[in-house]
Coordinates of C-alpha atoms in Angstrom, one line a residue:
M206 CA -15.7 -4.8 -3.4
S207 CA -17.9 -3.5 -6.3
D208 CA -17.2 -4.6 -9.8
S209 CA -16.7 -0.9 -10.7
L210 CA -14.0 -0.5 -8.1
S211 CA -12.3 -3.7 -9.0
S212 CA -12.1 -2.6 -12.6
I213 CA -9.8 0.4 -11.7
L214 CA -7.6 -1.5 -9.3
R215 CA -4.5 -3.3 -10.4
V216 CA -4.4 -6.1 -7.9
H217 CA -1.4 -8.4 -8.1
S218 CA -2.5 -11.8 -7.1
T219 CA -0.4 -14.1 -4.9
P220 CA -1.6 -17.8 -4.5
G221 CA -3.0 -18.5 -1.1
H222 CA -3.5 -14.8 -0.2
R223 CA -7.0 -13.3 -0.1
L224 CA -8.0 -9.7 -0.6
A225 CA -8.2 -7.7 2.7
I226 CA -11.7 -6.3 2.2
D227 CA -11.4 -4.0 5.3
G228 CA -7.9 -2.8 4.6
P229 CA -7.0 0.4 2.8
I230 CA -6.6 0.9 -0.9
I231 CA -3.0 1.6 -1.9
L232 CA -2.7 4.3 -4.6
A233 CA 0.5 4.9 -6.6
V234 CA 1.6 6.8 -9.6
A235 CA 3.9 5.0 -12.0
T236 CA 4.6 5.3 -15.7
S237 CA 5.8 1.7 -15.9
V238 CA 6.2 -1.4 -13.7
D239 CA 7.5 -4.9 -14.2
E240 CA 6.6 -8.3 -12.8
N241 CA 9.1 -7.9 -9.9
W242 CA 7.7 -4.6 -8.8
P243 CA 8.2 -4.6 -5.0
L244 CA 5.1 -2.5 -4.1
G245 CA 2.9 -4.7 -6.2
L246 CA 4.2 -7.9 -4.9
S247 CA 4.2 -6.8 -1.2
A248 CA 0.6 -5.4 -1.5
A249 CA -0.5 -8.8 -3.0
L250 CA 1.3 -10.6 -0.2
H251 CA -0.8 -8.8 2.4
G252 CA -4.0 -8.9 0.3
L253 CA -4.3 -5.1 -0.2
P254 CA -5.9 -3.7 -3.3
L255 CA -3.6 -1.5 -5.4
A256 CA -4.6 1.3 -7.8
V257 CA -2.0 2.4 -10.3
V258 CA -2.3 5.5 -12.4
G259 CA 0.0 6.9 -15.0
L260 CA 1.0 3.7 -16.8
G261 CA 2.2 4.4 -20.3
Q262 CA 2.6 8.2 -19.8
P263 CA 5.9 10.1 -20.3
G264 CA 8.0 10.3 -17.2
W265 CA 9.0 13.3 -15.2
S266 CA 11.4 14.3 -12.4
W267 CA 11.0 15.8 -9.0
T268 CA 13.5 18.4 -10.2
T269 CA 10.9 19.8 -12.5
G270 CA 8.4 20.0 -9.7
N271 CA 6.8 16.6 -10.0
A272 CA 4.2 18.3 -12.2
G273 CA 2.6 15.1 -13.5
K274 CA 2.0 13.4 -10.1
L275 CA -0.6 15.5 -8.3
P276 CA -3.1 15.8 -11.2
L277 CA -3.0 12.0 -11.7
L278 CA -3.5 11.4 -7.9
R279 CA -6.4 13.9 -7.9
A280 CA -8.2 12.1 -10.8
A281 CA -7.7 8.7 -9.2
L282 CA -9.0 9.9 -5.8
Q283 CA -12.1 11.5 -7.5
Q284 CA -12.9 8.0 -8.9
L285 CA -12.3 6.3 -5.6
H286 CA -14.5 8.9 -3.9
K287 CA -17.4 7.9 -6.2
L288 CA -16.8 4.2 -5.9
A289 CA -15.6 3.7 -2.3
P290 CA -16.3 7.0 -0.4
H291 CA -15.7 5.4 3.0
R292 CA -12.6 3.4 2.2
A293 CA -9.2 4.5 3.6
V294 CA -6.5 5.2 1.0
V295 CA -2.7 5.0 1.4
V296 CA -0.8 7.1 -1.2
A297 CA 2.7 5.7 -1.7
D298 CA 5.7 6.3 -3.9
A299 CA 5.7 3.6 -6.5
T300 CA 9.3 2.8 -6.9
D301 CA 10.8 2.7 -3.4
T302 CA 8.0 1.5 -1.2
V303 CA 7.0 -1.9 0.1
V304 CA 4.2 -3.1 2.4
A305 CA 6.2 -4.7 5.2
N306 CA 3.4 -5.7 7.7
P307 CA -0.3 -6.6 7.7
F308 CA -2.8 -3.9 7.9
S309 CA -3.7 -2.6 11.3
S310 CA -6.7 -0.5 12.3
S311 CA -4.2 1.7 14.2
L312 CA -3.4 3.2 10.9
L313 CA -6.7 5.1 10.9
R314 CA -6.9 6.3 14.5
R315 CA -6.1 9.8 13.6
G316 CA -9.6 10.7 12.5
D317 CA -9.7 13.7 10.2
A318 CA -5.9 14.1 10.1
V319 CA -3.9 13.0 7.1
V320 CA -1.0 11.0 8.5
V321 CA 2.3 11.3 6.6
S322 CA 5.5 9.4 7.0
G323 CA 8.3 11.0 8.9
E324 CA 12.0 11.3 8.1
C325 CA 15.0 12.5 10.0
N326 CA 16.1 15.2 7.5
S327 CA 14.4 18.2 6.0
W328 CA 14.5 17.5 2.3
P329 CA 15.0 18.8 -0.4
R330 CA 15.6 22.1 1.5
C331 CA 16.6 22.7 5.1
Y332 CA 13.7 24.2 6.9
R333 CA 15.2 23.6 10.4
R334 CA 15.0 27.3 11.3
L335 CA 11.3 27.4 10.5
Y336 CA 10.6 24.2 12.4
A337 CA 12.4 25.6 15.5
Q338 CA 9.2 27.6 16.1
H339 CA 6.8 24.8 15.0
A340 CA 5.1 23.3 18.1
P341 CA 4.0 19.9 16.7
H342 CA 7.5 19.3 15.3
Q343 CA 9.2 20.2 18.6
R344 CA 6.8 17.9 20.5
C345 CA 7.7 15.1 18.1
L346 CA 11.4 15.7 18.6
R347 CA 11.1 15.2 22.3
R348 CA 10.3 11.5 21.7
W349 CA 11.4 10.6 18.2
A350 CA 13.9 11.6 15.5
A351 CA 11.9 11.2 12.2
C352 CA 9.8 14.3 12.6
Y353 CA 10.1 16.0 9.2
P354 CA 7.2 15.2 6.9
N355 CA 7.8 13.0 3.9
S356 CA 5.4 13.0 0.9
G357 CA 6.5 9.5 -0.1
A358 CA 3.7 7.9 1.9
F359 CA 0.5 9.2 3.6
V360 CA -2.9 7.9 4.5
G361 CA -6.4 9.4 4.9
R362 CA -9.5 7.6 6.2
T363 CA -11.4 8.6 3.0
P364 CA -10.7 9.6 -0.5
G365 CA -12.6 12.9 0.2
L366 CA -10.2 13.8 2.9
L367 CA -7.2 13.2 0.6
L368 CA -8.8 15.4 -2.1
E369 CA -9.0 18.1 0.5
F370 CA -5.4 17.5 1.3
L371 CA -4.3 17.8 -2.3
D372 CA -6.2 21.0 -2.7
A373 CA -4.3 22.4 0.4
L374 CA -1.0 21.2 -1.2
N375 CA -1.8 23.0 -4.4
A376 CA -2.5 26.2 -2.5
T377 CA 1.2 26.3 -1.4
R378 CA 2.5 25.9 -5.0
Q379 CA 3.9 29.4 -5.3
R380 CA 6.6 28.6 -2.7
D381 CA 9.6 26.6 -3.7
A382 CA 7.7 25.4 -6.8
D383 CA 10.6 23.4 -8.1
D384 CA 10.6 21.2 -5.0
G385 CA 7.3 19.5 -6.0
D386 CA 4.9 17.9 -3.6
Q387 CA 7.7 17.4 -1.0
G388 CA 8.4 21.1 -0.7
Q389 CA 4.6 21.9 -0.8
L390 CA 4.1 19.4 2.1
H391 CA 6.7 21.3 4.3
H392 CA 4.8 24.5 3.8
L393 CA 1.4 23.0 4.5
Y394 CA 2.6 21.3 7.7
L395 CA 4.4 24.5 8.9
R396 CA 1.2 26.5 8.2
Q397 CA -0.9 24.1 10.3
G398 CA -4.0 24.7 8.2
A399 CA -6.8 22.4 7.3
P400 CA -6.9 19.5 6.9
A401 CA -4.8 18.6 9.9
V402 CA -1.5 16.9 9.0
R403 CA 0.3 14.6 11.5
V404 CA 3.8 13.3 11.0
D405 CA 4.2 9.6 12.0
G406 CA 7.4 10.2 13.9
A407 CA 7.0 7.0 15.9
G408 CA 7.0 4.9 12.8
D409 CA 3.7 3.3 13.8
S410 CA 2.4 3.2 10.2
F411 CA 5.3 4.2 8.0
L412 CA 9.1 3.8 8.2
S413 CA 11.4 5.8 6.0
L414 CA 14.9 4.4 5.4
Y415 CA 17.7 6.7 4.4
P416 CA 20.8 5.1 2.9

């Protein structure tokens, strides 16, 4: 890893665990974290570099459209694109995500598709009627239950691919604007535009738990 890249990554160190130089970079937005932060500790346990953006900034709520999140992600991905253009990036919610298993190359087998975590419910609005006509969703349901896209975790094989993905998300902004990136992701997936979006219904890479 270059010195420049290291300087923008907040890597929580755990004694006896080495940095996984071939694994993805984890990117999260957080206005504050503490020493017991689950995502930071679990990323360190598995030796994965963790980039954190937004520290010290005022907080916001998804009920106001998550307006602060996407610009911060875009700025961070632009930096990663300059410093590590061929490195995979996992974008994850900061407060309710943990790295449960070691990195596997299967995470990146989807090529130019952005793989997003799947969940069993359409949230924050019910789009079941629209998904009834959505072929990829219906194929997923024939095998699995977690077939609705969840913006809480997604992965792209390069920062450039994820920048393209964020641009596509922003293009759906006029619809259900108050639902933030989660609502935008539903519309992008339903539209089946570029870049390709795949839902990890099998839970191969991500597992969403609903209380």
